[in-house]
Coordinates of C-alpha atoms and ligand atoms in Angstrom, one line a residue:
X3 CA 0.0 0.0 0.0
X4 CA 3.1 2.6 1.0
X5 CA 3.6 2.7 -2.7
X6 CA 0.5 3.8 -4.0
X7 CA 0.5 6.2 -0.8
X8 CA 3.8 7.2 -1.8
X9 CA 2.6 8.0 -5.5
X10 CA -0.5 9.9 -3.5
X11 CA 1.9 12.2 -2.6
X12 CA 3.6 12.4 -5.1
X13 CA 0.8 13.5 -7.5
X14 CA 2.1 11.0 -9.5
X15 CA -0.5 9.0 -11.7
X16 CA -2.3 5.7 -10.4
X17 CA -3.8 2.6 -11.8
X18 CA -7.1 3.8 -13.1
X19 CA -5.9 6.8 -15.1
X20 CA -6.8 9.2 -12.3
X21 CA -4.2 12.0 -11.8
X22 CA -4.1 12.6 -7.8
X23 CA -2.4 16.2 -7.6
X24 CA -1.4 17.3 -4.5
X25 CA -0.3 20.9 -5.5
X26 CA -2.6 23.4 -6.5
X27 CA -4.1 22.5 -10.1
X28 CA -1.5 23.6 -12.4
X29 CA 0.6 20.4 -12.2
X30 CA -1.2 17.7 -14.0
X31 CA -2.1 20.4 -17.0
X32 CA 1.2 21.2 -18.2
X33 CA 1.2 18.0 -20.4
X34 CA 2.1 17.8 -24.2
X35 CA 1.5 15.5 -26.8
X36 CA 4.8 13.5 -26.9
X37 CA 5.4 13.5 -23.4
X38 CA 7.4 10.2 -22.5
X39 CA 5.3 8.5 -20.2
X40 CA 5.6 5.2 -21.5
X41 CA 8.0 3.8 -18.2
X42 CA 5.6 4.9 -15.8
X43 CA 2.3 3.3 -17.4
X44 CA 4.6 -0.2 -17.6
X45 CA 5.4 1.0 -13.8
X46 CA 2.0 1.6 -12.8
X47 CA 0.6 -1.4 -14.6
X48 CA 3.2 -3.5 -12.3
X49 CA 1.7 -1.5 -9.2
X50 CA -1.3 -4.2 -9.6
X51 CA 0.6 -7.3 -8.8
X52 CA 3.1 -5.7 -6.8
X53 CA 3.1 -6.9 -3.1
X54 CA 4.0 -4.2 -0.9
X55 CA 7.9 -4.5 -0.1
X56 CA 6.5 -3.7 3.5
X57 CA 5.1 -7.2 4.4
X58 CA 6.7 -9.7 5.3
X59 CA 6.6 -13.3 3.0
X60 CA 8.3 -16.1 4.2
X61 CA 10.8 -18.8 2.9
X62 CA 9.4 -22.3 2.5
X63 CA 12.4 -23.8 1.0
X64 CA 15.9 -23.0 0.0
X65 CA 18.3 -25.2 -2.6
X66 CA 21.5 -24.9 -4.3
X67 CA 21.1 -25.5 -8.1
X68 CA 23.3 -24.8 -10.7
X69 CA 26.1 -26.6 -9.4
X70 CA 26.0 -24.8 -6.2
X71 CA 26.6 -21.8 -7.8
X72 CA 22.9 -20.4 -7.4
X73 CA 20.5 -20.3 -4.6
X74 CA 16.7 -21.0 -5.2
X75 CA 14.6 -19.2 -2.5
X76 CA 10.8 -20.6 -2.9
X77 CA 8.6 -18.4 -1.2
X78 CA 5.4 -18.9 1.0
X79 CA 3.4 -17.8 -2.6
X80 CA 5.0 -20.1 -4.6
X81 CA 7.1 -17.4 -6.3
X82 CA 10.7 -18.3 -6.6
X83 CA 14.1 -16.2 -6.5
X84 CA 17.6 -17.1 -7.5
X85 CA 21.0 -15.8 -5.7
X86 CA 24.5 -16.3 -7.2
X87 CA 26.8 -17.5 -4.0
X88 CA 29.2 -15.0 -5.3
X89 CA 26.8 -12.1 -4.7
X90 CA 25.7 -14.0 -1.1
X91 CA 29.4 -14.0 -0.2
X92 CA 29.9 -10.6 -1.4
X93 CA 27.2 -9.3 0.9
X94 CA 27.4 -11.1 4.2
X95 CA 26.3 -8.8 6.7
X96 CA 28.3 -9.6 9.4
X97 CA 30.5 -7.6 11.6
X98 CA 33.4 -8.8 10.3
X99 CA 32.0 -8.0 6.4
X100 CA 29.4 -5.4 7.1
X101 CA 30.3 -2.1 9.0
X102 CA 26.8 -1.0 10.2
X103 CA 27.1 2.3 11.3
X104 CA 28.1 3.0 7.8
X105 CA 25.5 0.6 6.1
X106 CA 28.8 0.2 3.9
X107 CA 30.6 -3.4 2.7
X108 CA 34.2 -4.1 5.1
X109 CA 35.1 -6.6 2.6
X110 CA 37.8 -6.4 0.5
X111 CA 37.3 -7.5 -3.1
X112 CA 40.5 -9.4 -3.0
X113 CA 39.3 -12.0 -0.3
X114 CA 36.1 -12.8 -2.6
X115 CA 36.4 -15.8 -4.4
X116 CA 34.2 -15.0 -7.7
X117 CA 33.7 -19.4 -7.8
X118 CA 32.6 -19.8 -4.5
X119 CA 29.8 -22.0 -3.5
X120 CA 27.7 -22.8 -0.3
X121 CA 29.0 -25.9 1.8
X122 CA 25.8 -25.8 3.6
X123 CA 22.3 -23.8 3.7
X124 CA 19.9 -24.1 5.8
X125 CA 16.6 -22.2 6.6
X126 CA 15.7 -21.1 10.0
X127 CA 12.1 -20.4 10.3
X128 CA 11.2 -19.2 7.3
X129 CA 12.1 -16.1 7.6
X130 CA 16.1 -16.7 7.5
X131 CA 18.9 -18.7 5.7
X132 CA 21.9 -18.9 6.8
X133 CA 24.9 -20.2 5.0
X134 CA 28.3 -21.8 6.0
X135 CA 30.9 -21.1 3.2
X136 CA 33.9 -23.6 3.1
X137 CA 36.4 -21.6 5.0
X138 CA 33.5 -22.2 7.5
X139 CA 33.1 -18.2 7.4
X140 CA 28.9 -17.9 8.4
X141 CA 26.7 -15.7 6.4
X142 CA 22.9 -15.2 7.5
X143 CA 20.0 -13.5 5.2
X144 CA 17.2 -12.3 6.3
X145 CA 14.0 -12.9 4.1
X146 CA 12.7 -9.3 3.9
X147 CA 16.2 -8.4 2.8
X148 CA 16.6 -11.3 0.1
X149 CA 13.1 -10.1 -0.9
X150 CA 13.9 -6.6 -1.7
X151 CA 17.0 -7.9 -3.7
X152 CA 15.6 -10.2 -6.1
X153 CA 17.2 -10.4 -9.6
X154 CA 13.9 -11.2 -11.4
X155 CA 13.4 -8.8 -14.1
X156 CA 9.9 -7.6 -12.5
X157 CA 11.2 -7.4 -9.3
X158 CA 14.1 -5.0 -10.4
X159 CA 11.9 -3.1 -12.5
X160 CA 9.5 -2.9 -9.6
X161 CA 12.8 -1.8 -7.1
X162 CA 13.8 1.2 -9.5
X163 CA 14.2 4.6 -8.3
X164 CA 12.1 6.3 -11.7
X165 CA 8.9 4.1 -10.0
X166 CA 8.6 6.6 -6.9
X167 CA 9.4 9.8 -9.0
X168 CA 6.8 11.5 -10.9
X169 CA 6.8 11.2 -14.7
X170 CA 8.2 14.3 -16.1
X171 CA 5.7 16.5 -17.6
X172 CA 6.7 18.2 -20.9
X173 CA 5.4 21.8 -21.3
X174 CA 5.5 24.7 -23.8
X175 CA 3.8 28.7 -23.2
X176 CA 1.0 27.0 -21.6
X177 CA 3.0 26.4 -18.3
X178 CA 1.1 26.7 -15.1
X179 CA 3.9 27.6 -13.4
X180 CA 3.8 26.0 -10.5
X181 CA 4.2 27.8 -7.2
X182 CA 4.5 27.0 -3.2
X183 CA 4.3 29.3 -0.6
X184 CA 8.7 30.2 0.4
X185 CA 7.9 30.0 4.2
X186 CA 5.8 26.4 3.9
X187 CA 9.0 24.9 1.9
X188 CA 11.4 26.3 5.1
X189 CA 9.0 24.9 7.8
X190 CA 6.6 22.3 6.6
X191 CA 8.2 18.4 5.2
X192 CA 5.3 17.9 2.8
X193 CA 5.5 21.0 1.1
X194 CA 9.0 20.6 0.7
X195 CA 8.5 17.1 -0.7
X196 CA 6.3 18.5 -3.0
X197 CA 8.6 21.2 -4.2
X198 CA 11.5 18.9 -5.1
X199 CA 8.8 16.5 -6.6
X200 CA 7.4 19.3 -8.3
X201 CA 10.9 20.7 -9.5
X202 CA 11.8 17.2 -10.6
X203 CA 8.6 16.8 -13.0
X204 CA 8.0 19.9 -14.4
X205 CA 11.8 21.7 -14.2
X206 CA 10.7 25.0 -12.4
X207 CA 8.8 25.8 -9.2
X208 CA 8.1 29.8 -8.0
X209 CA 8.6 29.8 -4.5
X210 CA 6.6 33.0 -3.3
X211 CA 6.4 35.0 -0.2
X212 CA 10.5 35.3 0.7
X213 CA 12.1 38.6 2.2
X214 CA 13.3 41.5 -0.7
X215 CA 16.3 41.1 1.5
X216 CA 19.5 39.3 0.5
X217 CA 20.1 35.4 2.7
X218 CA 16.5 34.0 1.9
X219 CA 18.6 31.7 -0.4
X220 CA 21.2 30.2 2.2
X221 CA 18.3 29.7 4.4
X222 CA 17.3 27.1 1.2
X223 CA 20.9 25.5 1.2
X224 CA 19.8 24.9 4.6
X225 CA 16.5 23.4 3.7
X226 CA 18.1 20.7 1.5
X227 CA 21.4 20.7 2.5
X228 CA 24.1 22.9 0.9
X229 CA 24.7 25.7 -2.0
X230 CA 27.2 24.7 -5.0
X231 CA 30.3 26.9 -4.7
X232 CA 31.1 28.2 -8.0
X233 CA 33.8 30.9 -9.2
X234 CA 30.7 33.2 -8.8
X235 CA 30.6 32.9 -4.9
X236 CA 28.3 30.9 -2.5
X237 CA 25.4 33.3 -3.5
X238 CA 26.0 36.1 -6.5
X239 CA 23.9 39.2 -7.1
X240 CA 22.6 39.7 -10.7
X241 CA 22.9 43.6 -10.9
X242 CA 24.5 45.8 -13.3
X243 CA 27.8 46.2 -12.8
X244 CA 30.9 48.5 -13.7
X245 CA 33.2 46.3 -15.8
X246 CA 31.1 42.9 -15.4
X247 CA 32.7 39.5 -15.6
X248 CA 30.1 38.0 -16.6
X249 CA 27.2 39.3 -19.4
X250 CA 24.5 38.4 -16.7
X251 CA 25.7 41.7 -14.7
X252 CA 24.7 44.4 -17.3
X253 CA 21.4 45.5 -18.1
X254 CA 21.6 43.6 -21.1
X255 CA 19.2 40.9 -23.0
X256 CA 20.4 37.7 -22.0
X257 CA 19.2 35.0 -24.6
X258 CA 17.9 31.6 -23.8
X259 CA 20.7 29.9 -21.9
X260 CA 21.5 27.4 -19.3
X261 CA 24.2 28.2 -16.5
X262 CA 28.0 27.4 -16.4
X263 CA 28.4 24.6 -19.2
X264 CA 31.9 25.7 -18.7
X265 CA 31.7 23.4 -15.7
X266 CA 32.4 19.9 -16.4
X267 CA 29.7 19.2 -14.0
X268 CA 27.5 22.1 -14.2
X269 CA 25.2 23.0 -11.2
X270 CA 21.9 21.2 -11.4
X271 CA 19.5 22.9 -9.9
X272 CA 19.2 27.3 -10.1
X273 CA 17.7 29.6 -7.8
X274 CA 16.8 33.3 -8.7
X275 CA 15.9 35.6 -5.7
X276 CA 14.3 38.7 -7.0
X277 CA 15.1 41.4 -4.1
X278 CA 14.2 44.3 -6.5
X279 CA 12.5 44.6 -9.8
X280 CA 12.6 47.2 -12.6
X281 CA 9.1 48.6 -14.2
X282 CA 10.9 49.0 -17.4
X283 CA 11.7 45.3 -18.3
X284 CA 13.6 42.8 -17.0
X285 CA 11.2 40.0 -17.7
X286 CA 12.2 36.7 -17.4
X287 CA 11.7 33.5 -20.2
X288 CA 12.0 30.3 -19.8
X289 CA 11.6 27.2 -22.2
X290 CA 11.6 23.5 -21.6
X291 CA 15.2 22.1 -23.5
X292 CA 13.7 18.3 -23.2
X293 CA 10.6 19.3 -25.1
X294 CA 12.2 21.3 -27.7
X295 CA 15.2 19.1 -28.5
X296 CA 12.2 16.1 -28.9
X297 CA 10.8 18.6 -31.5
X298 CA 14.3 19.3 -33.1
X299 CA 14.7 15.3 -32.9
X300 CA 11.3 14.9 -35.4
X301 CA 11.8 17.8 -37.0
X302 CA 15.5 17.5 -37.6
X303 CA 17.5 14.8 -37.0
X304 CA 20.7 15.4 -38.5
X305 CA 20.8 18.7 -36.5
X306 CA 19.7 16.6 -33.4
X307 CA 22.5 14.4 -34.3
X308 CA 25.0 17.5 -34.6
X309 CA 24.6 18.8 -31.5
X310 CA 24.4 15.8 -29.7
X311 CA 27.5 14.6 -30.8
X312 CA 30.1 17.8 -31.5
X313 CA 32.1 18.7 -28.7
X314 CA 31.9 22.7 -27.8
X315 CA 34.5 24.3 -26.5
X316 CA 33.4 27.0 -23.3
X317 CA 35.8 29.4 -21.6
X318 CA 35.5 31.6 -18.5
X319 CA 38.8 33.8 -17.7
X320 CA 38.2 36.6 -14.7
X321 CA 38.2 37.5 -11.3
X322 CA 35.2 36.8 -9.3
X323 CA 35.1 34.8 -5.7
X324 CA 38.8 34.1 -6.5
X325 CA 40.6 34.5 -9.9
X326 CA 39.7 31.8 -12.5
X327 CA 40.1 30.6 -16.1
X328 CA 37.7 27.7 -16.6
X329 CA 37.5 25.3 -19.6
X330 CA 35.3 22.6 -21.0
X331 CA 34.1 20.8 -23.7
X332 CA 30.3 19.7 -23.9
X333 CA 28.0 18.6 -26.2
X334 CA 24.8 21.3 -26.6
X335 CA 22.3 18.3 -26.0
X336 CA 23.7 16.1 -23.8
X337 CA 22.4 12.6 -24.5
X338 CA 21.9 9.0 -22.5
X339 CA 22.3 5.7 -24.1
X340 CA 19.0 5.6 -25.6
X341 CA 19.5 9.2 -27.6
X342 CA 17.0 10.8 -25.6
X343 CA 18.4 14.7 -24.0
X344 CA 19.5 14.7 -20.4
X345 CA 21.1 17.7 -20.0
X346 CA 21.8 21.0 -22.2
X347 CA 24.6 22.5 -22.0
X348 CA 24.1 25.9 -23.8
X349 CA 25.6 29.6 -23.4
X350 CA 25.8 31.2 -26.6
X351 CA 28.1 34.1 -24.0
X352 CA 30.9 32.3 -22.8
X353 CA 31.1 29.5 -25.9
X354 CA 34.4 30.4 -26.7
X355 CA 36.1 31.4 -30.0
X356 CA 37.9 28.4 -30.4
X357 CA 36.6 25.8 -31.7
X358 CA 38.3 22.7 -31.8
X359 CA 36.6 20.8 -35.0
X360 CA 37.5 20.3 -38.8
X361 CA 36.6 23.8 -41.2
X362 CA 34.0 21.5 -43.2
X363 CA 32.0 20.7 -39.9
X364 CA 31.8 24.2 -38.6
X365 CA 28.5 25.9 -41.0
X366 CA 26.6 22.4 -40.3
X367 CA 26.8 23.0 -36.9
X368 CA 25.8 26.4 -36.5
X369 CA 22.7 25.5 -39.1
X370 CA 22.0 23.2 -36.2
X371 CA 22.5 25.3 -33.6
X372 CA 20.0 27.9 -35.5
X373 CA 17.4 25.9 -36.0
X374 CA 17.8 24.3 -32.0
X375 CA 17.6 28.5 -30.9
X376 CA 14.7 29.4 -33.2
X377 CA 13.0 26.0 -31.9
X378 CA 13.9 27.4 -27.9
X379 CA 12.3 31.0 -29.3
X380 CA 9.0 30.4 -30.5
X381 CA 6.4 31.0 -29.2
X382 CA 4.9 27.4 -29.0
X383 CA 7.4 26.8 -26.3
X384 CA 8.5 29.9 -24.5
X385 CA 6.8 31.3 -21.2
X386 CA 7.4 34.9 -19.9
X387 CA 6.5 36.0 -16.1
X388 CA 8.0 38.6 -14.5
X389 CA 9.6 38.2 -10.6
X390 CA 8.3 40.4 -8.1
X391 CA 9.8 41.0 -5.4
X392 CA 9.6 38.2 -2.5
X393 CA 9.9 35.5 -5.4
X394 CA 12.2 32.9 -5.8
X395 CA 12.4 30.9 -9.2
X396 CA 13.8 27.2 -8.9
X397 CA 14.8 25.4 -12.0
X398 CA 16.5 22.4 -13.1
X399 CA 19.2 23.9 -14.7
X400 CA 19.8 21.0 -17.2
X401 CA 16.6 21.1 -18.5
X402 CA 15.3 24.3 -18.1
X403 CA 17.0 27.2 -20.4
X404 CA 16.1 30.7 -19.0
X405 CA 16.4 34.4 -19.9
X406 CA 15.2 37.5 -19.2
X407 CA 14.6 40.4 -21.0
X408 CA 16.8 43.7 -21.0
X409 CA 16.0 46.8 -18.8
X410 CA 17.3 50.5 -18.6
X411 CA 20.1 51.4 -16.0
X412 CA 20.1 54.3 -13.6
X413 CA 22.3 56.1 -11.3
X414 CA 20.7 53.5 -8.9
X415 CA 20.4 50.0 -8.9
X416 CA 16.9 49.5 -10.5
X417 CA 17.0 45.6 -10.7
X418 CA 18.8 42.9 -8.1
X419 CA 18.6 39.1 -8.4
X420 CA 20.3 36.8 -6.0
X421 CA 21.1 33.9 -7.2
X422 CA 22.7 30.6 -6.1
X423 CA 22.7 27.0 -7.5
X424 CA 22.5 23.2 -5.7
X425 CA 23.6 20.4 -7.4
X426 CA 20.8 17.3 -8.1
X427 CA 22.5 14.7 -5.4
X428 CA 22.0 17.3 -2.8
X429 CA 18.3 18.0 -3.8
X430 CA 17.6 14.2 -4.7
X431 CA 18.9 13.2 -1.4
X432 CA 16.7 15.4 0.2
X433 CA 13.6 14.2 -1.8
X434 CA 14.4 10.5 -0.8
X435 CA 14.7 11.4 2.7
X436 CA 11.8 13.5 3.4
X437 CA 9.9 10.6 1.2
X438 CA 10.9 8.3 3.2
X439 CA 9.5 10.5 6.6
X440 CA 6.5 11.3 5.4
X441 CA 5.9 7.1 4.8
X442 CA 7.4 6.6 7.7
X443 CA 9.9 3.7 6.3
X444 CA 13.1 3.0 7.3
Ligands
LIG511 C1 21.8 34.8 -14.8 C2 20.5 35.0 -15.3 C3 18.4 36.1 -15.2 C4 17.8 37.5 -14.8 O1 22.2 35.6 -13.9 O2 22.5 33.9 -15.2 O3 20.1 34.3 -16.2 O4 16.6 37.6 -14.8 N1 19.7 36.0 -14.8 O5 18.6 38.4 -14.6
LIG512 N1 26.4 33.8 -13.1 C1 25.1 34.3 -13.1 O1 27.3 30.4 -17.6 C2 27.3 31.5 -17.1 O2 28.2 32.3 -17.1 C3 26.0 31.8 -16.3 C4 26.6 32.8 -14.1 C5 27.3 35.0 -13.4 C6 26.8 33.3 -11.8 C7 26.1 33.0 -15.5
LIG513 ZN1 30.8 -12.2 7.0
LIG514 ZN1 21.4 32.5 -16.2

């Protein structure tokens, strides 16, 4: 049952085809046709004949087949599960193998022998096996545990991580952008759940209601964990500045972009704090990079296949924090083993002048890059709001491209952002933990 309560929460969708949504409405809506849902709906269909990971099933027998290499577990349902001894012997959780405190493996991979069979097995009330290996070494599995690490292909599929997040919804200028309360994410665990949730599915949350003071921002390090240090300092202010070192502290148009590709691991996750706002622009865009490199994908796929592949060269020389010179090569659509985007890596401002490819391939690849940039600026996909004061924009910075409109300078500062970033393992860690507190499981 804790899954479908976790998928509840979640606003995730359920066997039936209802959508429970948690947030206020906007979140289910934001769907587009070619939204790639297809690994939930095999996921939620396996939610039927799941049996919650939570009760207990017991062991009615236990065999070495395979010439001892393999153990067969039959369960109380008649189901069945196979163990290599290697893997058993591998994960022994005694002291002497096991370091609790750390929930991390003591044994060395040099004293596993990868041929190693059982020289007895036995069961111990059907909820236990124990094992004596032939250096009489004892090894004892506990039949929840054993459960939860079946190597049936269902039962992996069912174990995945993707299962408990929500599918990620696809959206163009139709966004509803979603928003939570600044001061409910600080103090309240299911409204930050839903924010990283949230964050995760769609790409971008407004968090509203924050001081126009600079520090709301560390106090959101805090709430997840830590702020990624970058050349730019823990925090950096988005003003316009004399001399800038960076085209983001002018008053200038910045064009679609995403942040730092000059990083070899850029920062995943971005937070914009607007403190002050001017009347006379300064609006901010943003467009979903997963739903228009798709499009380029149909539309184009020798462009698609361009930028995926050619390596860009970025560079970043000033003073900032400390002094720097950064360098990096990335691909503009960054893609996984099955071709489909995963991160963009895209700053038309600090791409640098070199460019380390053959003559012949260079006009291809800005024809590609000009038809991915008119894709990102049409107005099919592009949504424009404006920060007020108090609000603070989170985005998934690999996904997500944002600008913002240019606005008129003054003897005073007439605009100030604050800005900071998080990386994913900090925010995901966060999501699994407060997941897990608001189930209640260990
Ligand atoms: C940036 C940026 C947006 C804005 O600083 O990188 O994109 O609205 N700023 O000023
Ligand atoms: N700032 C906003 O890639 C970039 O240079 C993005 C970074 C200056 C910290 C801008
Ligand atoms: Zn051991
Ligand atoms: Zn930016």
């Amino acid at each position: 049952m804790w899954r479908v309560v976790a998928n509840i929460l979640l606003g995730a969708k359920v066997p039936g085809g209802r959508t429970c949504c948690p947030l206020p409405a906007p979140h289910g809506r934001a769907l587009l046709p070619g939204t790639p849902r297809h690994r939930w709906q095999g996921a939620a269909r396996r939610l039927h004949s799941a049996r919650p990971l939570s009760m207990s099933l017991g062991i009615q027998k236990v065999e070495a087949v395979d010439a001892g290499h393999l153990l067969r577990v039959e369960w109380e349902d008649g189901s069945e599960s196979r163990y290599p001894c290697v893997w058993l012997r591998d994960n022994c959780q005694c002291p002497r193998c096991f370091l609790r405190s750390a929930k991390a493996r003591r044994l060395v991979f040099k004293d596993l022998d990868v041929n190693i069979v059982a020289k007895e097995v036995a069961l111990a009330g059907g909820k236990k096996i124990s094992i004596t290996w032939p250096d009489e070494h004892a090894s004892e599995y506990e039949a929840e545990w054993l459960k939860k690490r079946c190597f049936s292909e269902e039962a992996r599929a069912e174990m995945r991580e993707d299962l408990f997040l929500p599918e990620c919804q696809y959206w163009g200028s139709d966004l509803q952008l979603p928003k939570i309360a600044f001061e409910e994410v600080l103090y309240n665990d299911e409204s930050a759940y839903k924010w990283l949730c949230t964050l995760k599915k769609v790409g971008i949350v407004l968090l509203t209601g924050a001081a126009a003071r600079q520090g709301e921002l560390i106090k959101l390090g805090h709430r997840i964990g830590f702020l990624r240090l970058t050349f730019y300092g823990p925090t950096w202010q988005v003003q316009d500045k004399a001399d800038a070192n960076n085209v983001a502290y002018t008053t200038g148009k910045l064009c679609f972009h995403t942040d730092y590709p000059v990083l070899q691991h850029p920062p995943g996750v971005q937070f914009l704090h607007c403190i002050k706002q001017t009347t006379t622009g300064g609006e901010s865009e943003v467009v979903d990079g997963f739903h228009v490199s798709n499009q380029l994908k149909k539309q184009n796929p020798q462009a698609y296949q361009i930028l995926s592949s050619t390596a860009v060269d970025y560079t970043d020389v000033g003073v900032d924090y400390c002094d720097f010179a950064v360098q990096c090569k990335q691909r503009i659509i960054d893609v996984d083993s099955r071709g489909q985007a995963v991160r963009i890596n895209y700053n038309n401002a600090t791409r640098d002048t070199v460019f380390d490819v053959p003559a012949e391939k260079v006009r291809p690849f800005y024809a590609a890059l000009k038809e991915f940039d008119d894709l990102l600026n049409s107005s099919e996909y592009k949504f424009t709001y404006k920060l007020k004061p108090g609000d603070i924009v989170t985005f998934d910075n690999w996904r997500v491209l944002h600008g913002r409109q240019s606005y008129e300078s003054g003897s005073e500062v007439t605009r100030h952002l604050e800005g900071a970033y998080a990386d994913w393992d900090v925010a995901m860690s966060r999501l699994r933990l407060l997941r897990k507190r608001l189930l209640k499981r260990d």
